[in-house]
PDB file of C-alpha atoms in Angstrom:
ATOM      1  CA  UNK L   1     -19.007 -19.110 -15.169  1.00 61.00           C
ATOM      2  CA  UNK L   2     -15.916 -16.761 -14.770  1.00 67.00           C
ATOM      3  CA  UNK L   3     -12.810 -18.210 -14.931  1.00 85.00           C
ATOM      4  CA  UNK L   4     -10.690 -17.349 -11.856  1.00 95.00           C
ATOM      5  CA  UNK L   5      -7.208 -19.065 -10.680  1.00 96.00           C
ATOM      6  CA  UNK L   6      -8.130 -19.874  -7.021  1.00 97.00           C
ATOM      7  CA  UNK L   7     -12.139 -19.815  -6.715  1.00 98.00           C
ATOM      8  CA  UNK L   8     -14.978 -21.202  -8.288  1.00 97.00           C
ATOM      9  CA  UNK L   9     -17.460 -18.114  -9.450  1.00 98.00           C
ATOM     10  CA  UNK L  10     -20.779 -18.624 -11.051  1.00 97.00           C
ATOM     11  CA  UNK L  11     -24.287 -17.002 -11.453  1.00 97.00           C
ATOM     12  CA  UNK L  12     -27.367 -18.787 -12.418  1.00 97.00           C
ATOM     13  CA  UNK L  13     -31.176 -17.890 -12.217  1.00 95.00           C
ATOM     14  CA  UNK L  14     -29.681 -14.696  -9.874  1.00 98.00           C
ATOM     15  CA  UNK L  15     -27.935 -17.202  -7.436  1.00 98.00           C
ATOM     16  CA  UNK L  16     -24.109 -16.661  -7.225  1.00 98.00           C
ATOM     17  CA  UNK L  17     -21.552 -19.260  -5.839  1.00 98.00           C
ATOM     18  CA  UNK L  18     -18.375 -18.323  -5.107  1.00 98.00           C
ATOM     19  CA  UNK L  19     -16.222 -20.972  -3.825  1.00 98.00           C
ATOM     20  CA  UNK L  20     -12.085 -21.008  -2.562  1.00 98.00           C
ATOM     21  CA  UNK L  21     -11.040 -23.419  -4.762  1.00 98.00           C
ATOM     22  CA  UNK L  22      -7.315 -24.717  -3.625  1.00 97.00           C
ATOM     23  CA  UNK L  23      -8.544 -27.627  -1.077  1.00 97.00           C
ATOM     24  CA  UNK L  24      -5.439 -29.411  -0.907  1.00 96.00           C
ATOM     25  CA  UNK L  25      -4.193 -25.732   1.137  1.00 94.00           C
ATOM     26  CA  UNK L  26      -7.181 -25.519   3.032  1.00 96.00           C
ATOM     27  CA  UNK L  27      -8.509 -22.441   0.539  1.00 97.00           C
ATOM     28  CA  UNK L  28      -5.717 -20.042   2.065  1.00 95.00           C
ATOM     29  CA  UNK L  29      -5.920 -16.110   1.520  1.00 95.00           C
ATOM     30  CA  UNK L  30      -2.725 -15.668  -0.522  1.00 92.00           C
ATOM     31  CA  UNK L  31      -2.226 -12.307  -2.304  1.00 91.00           C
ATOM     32  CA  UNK L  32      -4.190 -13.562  -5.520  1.00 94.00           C
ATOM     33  CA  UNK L  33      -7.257 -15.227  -3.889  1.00 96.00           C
ATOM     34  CA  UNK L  34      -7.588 -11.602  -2.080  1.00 96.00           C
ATOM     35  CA  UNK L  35      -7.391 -10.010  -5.481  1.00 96.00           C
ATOM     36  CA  UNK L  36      -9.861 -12.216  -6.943  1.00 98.00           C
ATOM     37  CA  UNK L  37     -11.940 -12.275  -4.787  1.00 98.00           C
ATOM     38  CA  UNK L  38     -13.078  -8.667  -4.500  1.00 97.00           C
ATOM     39  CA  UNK L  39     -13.068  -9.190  -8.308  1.00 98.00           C
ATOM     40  CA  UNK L  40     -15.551 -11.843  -8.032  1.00 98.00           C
ATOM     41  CA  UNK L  41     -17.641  -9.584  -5.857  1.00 98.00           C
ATOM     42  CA  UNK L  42     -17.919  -7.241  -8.274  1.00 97.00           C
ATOM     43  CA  UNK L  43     -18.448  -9.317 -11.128  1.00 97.00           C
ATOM     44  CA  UNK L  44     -21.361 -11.128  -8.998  1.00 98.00           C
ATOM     45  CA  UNK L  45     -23.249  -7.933  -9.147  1.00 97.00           C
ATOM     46  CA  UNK L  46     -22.420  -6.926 -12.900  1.00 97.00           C
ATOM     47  CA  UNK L  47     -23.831 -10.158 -13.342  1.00 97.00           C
ATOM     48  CA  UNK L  48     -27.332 -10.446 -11.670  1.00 97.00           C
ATOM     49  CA  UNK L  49     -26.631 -11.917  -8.547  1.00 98.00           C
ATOM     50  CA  UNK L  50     -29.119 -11.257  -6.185  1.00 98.00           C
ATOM     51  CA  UNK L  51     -27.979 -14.266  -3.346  1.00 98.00           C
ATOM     52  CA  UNK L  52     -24.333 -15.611  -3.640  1.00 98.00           C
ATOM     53  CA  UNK L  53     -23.389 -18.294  -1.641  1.00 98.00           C
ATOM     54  CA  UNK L  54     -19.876 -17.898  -0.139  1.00 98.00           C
ATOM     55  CA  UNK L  55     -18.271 -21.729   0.933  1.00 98.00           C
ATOM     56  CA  UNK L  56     -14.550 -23.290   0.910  1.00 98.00           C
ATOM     57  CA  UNK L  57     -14.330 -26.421  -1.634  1.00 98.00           C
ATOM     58  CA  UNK L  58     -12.780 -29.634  -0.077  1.00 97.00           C
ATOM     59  CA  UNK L  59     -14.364 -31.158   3.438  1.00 95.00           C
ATOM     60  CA  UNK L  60     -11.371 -30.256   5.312  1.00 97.00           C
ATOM     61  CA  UNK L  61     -11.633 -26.050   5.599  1.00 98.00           C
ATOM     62  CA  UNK L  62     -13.510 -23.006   5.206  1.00 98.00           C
ATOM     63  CA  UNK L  63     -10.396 -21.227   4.765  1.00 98.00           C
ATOM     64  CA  UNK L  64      -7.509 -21.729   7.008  1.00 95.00           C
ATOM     65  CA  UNK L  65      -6.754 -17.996   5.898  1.00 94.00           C
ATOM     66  CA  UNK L  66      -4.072 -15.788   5.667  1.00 85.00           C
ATOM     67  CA  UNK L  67      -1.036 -17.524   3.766  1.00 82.00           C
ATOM     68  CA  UNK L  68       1.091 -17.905   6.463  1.00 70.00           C
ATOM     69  CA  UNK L  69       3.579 -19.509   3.730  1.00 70.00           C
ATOM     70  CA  UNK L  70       3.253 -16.422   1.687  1.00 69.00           C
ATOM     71  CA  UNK L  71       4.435 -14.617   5.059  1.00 60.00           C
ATOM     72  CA  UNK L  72       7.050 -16.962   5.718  1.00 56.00           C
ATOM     73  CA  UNK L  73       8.796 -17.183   2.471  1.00 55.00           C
ATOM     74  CA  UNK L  74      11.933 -15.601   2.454  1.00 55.00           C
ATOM     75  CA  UNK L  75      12.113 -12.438  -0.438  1.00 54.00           C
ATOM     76  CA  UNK L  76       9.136 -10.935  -1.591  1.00 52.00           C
ATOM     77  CA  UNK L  77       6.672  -8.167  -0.016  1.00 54.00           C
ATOM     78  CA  UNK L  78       5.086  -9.910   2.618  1.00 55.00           C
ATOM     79  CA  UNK L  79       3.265  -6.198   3.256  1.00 58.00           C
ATOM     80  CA  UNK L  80       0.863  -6.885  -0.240  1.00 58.00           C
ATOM     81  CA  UNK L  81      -2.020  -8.642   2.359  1.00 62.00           C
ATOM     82  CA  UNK L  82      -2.578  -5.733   3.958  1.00 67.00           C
ATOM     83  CA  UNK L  83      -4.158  -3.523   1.075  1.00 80.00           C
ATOM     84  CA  UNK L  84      -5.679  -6.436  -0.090  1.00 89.00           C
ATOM     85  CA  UNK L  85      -7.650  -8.226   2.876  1.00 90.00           C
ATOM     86  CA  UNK L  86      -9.157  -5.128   3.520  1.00 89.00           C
ATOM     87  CA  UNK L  87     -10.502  -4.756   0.185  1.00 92.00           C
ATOM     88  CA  UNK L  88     -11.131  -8.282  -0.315  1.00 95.00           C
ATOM     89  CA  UNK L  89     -13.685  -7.740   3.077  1.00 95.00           C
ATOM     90  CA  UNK L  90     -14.900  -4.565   2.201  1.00 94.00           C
ATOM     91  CA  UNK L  91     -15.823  -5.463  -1.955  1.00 97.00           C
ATOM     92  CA  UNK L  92     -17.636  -9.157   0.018  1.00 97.00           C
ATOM     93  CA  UNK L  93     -19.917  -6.554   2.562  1.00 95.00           C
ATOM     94  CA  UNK L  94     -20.640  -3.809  -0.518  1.00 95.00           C
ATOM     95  CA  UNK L  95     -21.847  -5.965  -2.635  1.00 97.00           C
ATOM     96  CA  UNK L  96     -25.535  -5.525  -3.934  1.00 97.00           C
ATOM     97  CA  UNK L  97     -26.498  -9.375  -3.474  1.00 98.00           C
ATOM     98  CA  UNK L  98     -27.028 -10.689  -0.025  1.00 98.00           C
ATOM     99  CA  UNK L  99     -23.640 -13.095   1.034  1.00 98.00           C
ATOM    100  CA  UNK L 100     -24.510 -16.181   2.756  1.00 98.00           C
ATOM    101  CA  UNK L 101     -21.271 -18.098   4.234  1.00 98.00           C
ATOM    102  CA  UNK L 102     -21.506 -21.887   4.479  1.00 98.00           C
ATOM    103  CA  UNK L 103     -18.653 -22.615   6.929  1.00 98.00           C
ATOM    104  CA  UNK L 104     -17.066 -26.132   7.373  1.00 98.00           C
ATOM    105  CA  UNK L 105     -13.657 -27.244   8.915  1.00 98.00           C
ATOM    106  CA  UNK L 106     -11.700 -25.021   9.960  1.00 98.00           C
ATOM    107  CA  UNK L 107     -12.293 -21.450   9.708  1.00 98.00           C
ATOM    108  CA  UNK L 108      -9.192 -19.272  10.743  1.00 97.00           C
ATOM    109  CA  UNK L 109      -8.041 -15.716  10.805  1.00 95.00           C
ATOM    110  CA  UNK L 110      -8.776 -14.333   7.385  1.00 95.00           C
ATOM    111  CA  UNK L 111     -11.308 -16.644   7.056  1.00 97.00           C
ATOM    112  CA  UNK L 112     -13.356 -15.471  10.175  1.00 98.00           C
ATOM    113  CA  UNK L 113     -13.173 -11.909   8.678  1.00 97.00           C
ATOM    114  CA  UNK L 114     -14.375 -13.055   5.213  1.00 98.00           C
ATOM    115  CA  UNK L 115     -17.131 -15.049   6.956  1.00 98.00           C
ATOM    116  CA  UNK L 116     -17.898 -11.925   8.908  1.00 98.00           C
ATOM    117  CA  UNK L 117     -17.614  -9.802   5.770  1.00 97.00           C
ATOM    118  CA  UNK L 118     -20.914 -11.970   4.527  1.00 98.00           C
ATOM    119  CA  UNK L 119     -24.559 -11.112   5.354  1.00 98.00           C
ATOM    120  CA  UNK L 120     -25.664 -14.145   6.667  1.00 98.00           C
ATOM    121  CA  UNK L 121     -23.427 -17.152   8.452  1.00 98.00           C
ATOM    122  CA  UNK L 122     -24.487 -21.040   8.481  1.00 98.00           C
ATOM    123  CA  UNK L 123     -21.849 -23.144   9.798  1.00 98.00           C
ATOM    124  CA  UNK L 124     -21.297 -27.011  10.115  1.00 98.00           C
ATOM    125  CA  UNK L 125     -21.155 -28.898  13.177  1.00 98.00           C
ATOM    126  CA  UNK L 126     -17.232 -29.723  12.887  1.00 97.00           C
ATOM    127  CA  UNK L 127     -16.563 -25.872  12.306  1.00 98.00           C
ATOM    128  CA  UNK L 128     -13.579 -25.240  14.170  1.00 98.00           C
ATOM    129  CA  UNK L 129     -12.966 -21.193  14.539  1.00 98.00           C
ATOM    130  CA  UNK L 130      -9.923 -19.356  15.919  1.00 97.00           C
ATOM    131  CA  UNK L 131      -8.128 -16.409  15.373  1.00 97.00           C
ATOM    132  CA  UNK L 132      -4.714 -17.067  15.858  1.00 93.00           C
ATOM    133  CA  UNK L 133      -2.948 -13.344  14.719  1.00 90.00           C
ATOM    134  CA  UNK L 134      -1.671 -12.118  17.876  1.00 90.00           C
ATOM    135  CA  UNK L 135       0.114 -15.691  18.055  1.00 88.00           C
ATOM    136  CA  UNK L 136       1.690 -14.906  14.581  1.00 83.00           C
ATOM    137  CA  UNK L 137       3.392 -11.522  16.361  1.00 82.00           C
ATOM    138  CA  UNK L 138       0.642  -9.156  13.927  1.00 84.00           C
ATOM    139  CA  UNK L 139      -2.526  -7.630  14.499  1.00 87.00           C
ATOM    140  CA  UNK L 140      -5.988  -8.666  12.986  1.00 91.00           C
ATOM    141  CA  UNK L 141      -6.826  -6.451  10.620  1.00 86.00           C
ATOM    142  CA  UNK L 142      -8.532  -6.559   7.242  1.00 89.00           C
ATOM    143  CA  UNK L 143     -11.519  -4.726   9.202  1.00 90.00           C
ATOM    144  CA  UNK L 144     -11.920  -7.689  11.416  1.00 93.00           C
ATOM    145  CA  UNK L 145     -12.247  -5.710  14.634  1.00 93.00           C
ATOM    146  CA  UNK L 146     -14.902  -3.809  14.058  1.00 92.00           C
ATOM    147  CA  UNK L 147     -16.811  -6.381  12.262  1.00 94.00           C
ATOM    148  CA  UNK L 148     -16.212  -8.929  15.092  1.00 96.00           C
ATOM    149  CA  UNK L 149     -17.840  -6.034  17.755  1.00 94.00           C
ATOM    150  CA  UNK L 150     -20.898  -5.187  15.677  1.00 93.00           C
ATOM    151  CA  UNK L 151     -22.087  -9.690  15.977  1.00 95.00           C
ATOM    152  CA  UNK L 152     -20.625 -10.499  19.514  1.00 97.00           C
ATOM    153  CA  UNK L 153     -19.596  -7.537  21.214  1.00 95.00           C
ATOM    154  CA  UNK L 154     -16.748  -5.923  22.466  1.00 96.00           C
ATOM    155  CA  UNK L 155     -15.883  -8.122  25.424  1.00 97.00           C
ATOM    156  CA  UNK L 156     -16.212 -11.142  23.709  1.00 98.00           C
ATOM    157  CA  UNK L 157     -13.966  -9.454  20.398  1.00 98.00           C
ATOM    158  CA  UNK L 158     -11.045  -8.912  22.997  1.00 98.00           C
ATOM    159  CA  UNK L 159     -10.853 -12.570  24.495  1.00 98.00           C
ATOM    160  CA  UNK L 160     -11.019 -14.210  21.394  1.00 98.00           C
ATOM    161  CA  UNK L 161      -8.277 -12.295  19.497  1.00 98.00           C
ATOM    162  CA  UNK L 162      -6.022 -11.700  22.483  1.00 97.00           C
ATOM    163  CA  UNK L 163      -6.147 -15.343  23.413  1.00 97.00           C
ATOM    164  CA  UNK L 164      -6.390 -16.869  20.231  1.00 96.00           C
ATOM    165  CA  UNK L 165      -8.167 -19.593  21.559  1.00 97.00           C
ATOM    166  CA  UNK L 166     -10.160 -21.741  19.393  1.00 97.00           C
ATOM    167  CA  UNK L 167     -14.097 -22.389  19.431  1.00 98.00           C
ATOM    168  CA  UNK L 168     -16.894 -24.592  17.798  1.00 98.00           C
ATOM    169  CA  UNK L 169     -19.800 -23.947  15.938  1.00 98.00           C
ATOM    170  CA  UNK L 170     -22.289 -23.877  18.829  1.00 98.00           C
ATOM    171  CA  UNK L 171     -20.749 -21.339  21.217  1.00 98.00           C
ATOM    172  CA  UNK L 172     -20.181 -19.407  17.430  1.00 98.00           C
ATOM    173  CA  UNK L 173     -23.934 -19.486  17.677  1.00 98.00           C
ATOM    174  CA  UNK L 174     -24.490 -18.576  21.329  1.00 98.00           C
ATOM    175  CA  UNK L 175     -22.123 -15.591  20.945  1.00 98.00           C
ATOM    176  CA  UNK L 176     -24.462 -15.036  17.783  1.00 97.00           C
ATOM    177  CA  UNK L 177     -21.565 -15.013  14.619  1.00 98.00           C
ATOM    178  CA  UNK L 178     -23.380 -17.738  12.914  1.00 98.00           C
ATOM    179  CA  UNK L 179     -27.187 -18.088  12.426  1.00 98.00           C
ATOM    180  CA  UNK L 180     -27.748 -21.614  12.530  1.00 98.00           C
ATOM    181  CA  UNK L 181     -25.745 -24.716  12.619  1.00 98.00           C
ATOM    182  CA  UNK L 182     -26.395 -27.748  10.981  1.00 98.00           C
ATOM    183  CA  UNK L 183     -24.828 -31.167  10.142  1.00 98.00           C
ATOM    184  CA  UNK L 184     -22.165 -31.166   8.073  1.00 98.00           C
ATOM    185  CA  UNK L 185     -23.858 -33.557   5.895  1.00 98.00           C
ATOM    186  CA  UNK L 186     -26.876 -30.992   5.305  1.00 98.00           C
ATOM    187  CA  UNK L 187     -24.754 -27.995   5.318  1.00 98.00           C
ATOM    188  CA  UNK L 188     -25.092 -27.432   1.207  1.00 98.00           C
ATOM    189  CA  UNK L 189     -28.537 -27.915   1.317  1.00 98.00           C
ATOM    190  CA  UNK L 190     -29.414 -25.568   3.889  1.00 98.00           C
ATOM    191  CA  UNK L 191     -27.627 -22.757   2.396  1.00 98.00           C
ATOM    192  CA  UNK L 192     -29.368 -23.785  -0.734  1.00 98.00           C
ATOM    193  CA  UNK L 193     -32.927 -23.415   1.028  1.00 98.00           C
ATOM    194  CA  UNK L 194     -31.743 -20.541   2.394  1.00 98.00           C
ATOM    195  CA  UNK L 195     -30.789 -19.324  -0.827  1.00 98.00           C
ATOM    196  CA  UNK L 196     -33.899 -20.413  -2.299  1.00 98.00           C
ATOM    197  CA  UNK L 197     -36.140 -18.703   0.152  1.00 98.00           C
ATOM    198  CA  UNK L 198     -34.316 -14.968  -0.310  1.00 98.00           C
ATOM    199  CA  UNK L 199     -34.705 -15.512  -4.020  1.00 98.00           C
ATOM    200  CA  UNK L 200     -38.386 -15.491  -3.380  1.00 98.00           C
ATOM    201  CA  UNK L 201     -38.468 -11.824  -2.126  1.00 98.00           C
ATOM    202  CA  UNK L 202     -37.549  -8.271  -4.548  1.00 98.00           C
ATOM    203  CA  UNK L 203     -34.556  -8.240  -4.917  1.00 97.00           C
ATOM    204  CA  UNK L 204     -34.811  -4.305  -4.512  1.00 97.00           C
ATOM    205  CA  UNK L 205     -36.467  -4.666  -0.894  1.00 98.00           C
ATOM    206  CA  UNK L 206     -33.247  -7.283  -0.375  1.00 98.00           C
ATOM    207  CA  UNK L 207     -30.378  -4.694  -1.318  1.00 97.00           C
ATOM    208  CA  UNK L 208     -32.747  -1.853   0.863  1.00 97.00           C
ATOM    209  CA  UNK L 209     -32.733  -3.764   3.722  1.00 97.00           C
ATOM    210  CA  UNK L 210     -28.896  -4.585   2.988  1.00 96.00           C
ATOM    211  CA  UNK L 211     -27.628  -0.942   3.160  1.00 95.00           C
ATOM    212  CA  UNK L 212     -30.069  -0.062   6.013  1.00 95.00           C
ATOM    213  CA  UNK L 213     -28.628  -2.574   7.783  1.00 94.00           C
ATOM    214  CA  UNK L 214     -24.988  -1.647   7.172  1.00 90.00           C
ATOM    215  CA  UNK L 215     -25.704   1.948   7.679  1.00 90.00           C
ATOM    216  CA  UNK L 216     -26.836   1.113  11.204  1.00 90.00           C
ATOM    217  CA  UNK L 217     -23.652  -1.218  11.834  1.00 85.00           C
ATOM    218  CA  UNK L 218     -21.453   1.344  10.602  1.00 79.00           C
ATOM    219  CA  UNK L 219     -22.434   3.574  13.543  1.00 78.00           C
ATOM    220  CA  UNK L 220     -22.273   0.919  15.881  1.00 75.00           C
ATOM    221  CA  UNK L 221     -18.496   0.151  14.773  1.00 69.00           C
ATOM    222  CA  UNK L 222     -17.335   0.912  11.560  1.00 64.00           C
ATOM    223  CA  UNK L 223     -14.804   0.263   9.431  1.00 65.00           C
ATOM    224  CA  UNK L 224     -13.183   3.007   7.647  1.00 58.00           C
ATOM    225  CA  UNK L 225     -11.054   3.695  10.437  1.00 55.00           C
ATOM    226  CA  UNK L 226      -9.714   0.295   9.766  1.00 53.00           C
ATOM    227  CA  UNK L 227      -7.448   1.248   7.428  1.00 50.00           C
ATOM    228  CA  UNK L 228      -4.955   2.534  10.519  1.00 57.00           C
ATOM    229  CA  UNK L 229      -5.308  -1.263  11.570  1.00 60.00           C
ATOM    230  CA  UNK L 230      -4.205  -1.877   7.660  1.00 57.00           C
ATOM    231  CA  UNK L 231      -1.025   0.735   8.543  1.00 61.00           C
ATOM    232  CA  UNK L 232      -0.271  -1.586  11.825  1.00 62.00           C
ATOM    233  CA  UNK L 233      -0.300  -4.837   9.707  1.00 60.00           C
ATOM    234  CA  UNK L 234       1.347  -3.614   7.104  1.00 59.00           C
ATOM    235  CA  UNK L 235       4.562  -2.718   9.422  1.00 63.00           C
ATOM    236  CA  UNK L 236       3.975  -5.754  11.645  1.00 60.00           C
ATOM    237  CA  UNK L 237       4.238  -7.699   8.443  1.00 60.00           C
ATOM    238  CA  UNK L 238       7.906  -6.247   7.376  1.00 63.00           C
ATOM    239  CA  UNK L 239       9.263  -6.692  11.224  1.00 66.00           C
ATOM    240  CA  UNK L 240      11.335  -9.678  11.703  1.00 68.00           C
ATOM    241  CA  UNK L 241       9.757 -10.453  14.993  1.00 69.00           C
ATOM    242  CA  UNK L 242       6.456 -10.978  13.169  1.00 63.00           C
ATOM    243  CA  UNK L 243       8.426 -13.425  10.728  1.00 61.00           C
ATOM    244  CA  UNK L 244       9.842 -15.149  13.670  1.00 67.00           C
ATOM    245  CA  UNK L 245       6.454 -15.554  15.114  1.00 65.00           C
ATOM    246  CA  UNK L 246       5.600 -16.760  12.120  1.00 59.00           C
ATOM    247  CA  UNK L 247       7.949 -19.409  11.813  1.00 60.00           C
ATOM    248  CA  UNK L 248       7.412 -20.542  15.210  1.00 66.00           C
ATOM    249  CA  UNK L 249       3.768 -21.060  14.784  1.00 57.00           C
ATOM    250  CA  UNK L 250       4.395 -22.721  11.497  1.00 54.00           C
ATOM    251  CA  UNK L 251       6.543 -25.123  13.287  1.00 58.00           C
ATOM    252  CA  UNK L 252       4.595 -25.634  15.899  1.00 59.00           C
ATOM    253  CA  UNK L 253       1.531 -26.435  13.538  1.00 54.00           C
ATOM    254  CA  UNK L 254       3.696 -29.074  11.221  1.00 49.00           C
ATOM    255  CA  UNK L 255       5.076 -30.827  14.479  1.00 48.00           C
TER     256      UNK L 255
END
């Protein structure tokens, strides 16, 4: 096991866990648990993962993601997210072993994209989703528009980031994000038998089907151009509107 400040990393028999490990926050993606973990995805592969399962601890969240109090808090460069999301998304989607997310709670923002970043997507009944950016006065970025059009679509990419509305598990699965959706109950064992059942195939077939798979996605929508989106955040971040949003929709959410 690797010793990490804000996850859980581990690799045994060539299945990895990697688990956001600050429940009592909801597992929110703060400037260090971006860093750590595209270092985790990296030292997943150095170390013989071949199927790493990618879950929140606690039974309350997934990730309620982005650190809005990071954001918030007065001093500091509240621009540091920006370089890092995208990196933390794009080290998840290059890595060698297949990414399975088990989603519970509630799954927002940054943790949609991280979700999205994975392979494969099993998600609890109670899963809550939303995408609440354009709320916060900043744009999704991190690569999350692209990633979002290539498993639902275009149409379906606009109403749920302009609106920020929130959604459930089961229309997750009719708009196809997810691929199955289970009790909450079972929700470590099926990504378990999941887990189990890749593990049964070459590992070298796995990783080929991987990159063809990401090679065809790429030309559907990719996501090198999304470091312009990166270049938006990063000055919606130092605008004091964007902190004023912020604050608002922190109030709003303590009230």
């Amino acid at each position: 096991m690797s010793e990490f400040e804000t996850l859980r990393v581990s690799v045994d028999g060539g299945l990895g866990r990697l688990t956001l490990d600050q429940p009592a926050r909801l597992n929110p993606l703060g400037s260090r648990a971006l860093e750590e973990i595209a270092e985790a995805a990296r030292w997943l592969d150095r170390n013989g993962a071949v199927v790493v399962i990618v879950t929140g601890a606690g039974d309350r969240a997934f990730s309620a993601g982005f650190d809005i109090d990071e954001f918030a808090a007065p001093g500091g460069d509240r621009t540091a997210p920006a370089d890092l999301g995208y990196r933390m998304a794009d080290a998840i989607e290059a890595m060698d072993a297949v990414a399975i997310a088990a989603v519970h709670g509630h799954c927002i923002g940054g943790g949609v994209v991280l979700a999205a970043a994975c392979d494969l997507r099993l998600a609890a009944d109670d899963t809550r989703f939303a995408i609440p950016e354009v709320d916060l006065g900043i744009p999704l970025a991190w690569g999350g528009i692209p990633r979002l059009v290539r498993e639902i679509g275009p149409a379906m990419t606009r109403e749920l980031v302009m609106t920020c509305r929130p959604f459930d598990a089961h229309e997750a699965k009719a708009l196809g994000f997810v691929n199955r959706v289970v009790p909450a109950a079972q929700l470590a064992a099926a990504a378990d038998e999941l887990a189990a059942t890749l593990l049964t195939k070459a590992p070298s077939v796995l990783r080929a089907t991987k990159r063809q798979v990401r090679t065809a996605t790429e030309n559907l929508a990719h996501t090198q151009a999304a470091w312009q989106d990166t270049n938006q955040l990063r000055a919606a971040l130092a605008d004091p509107e964007a902190r004023a949003s912020a604050e608002r929709y922190l109030a709003e959410r303590r009230s």
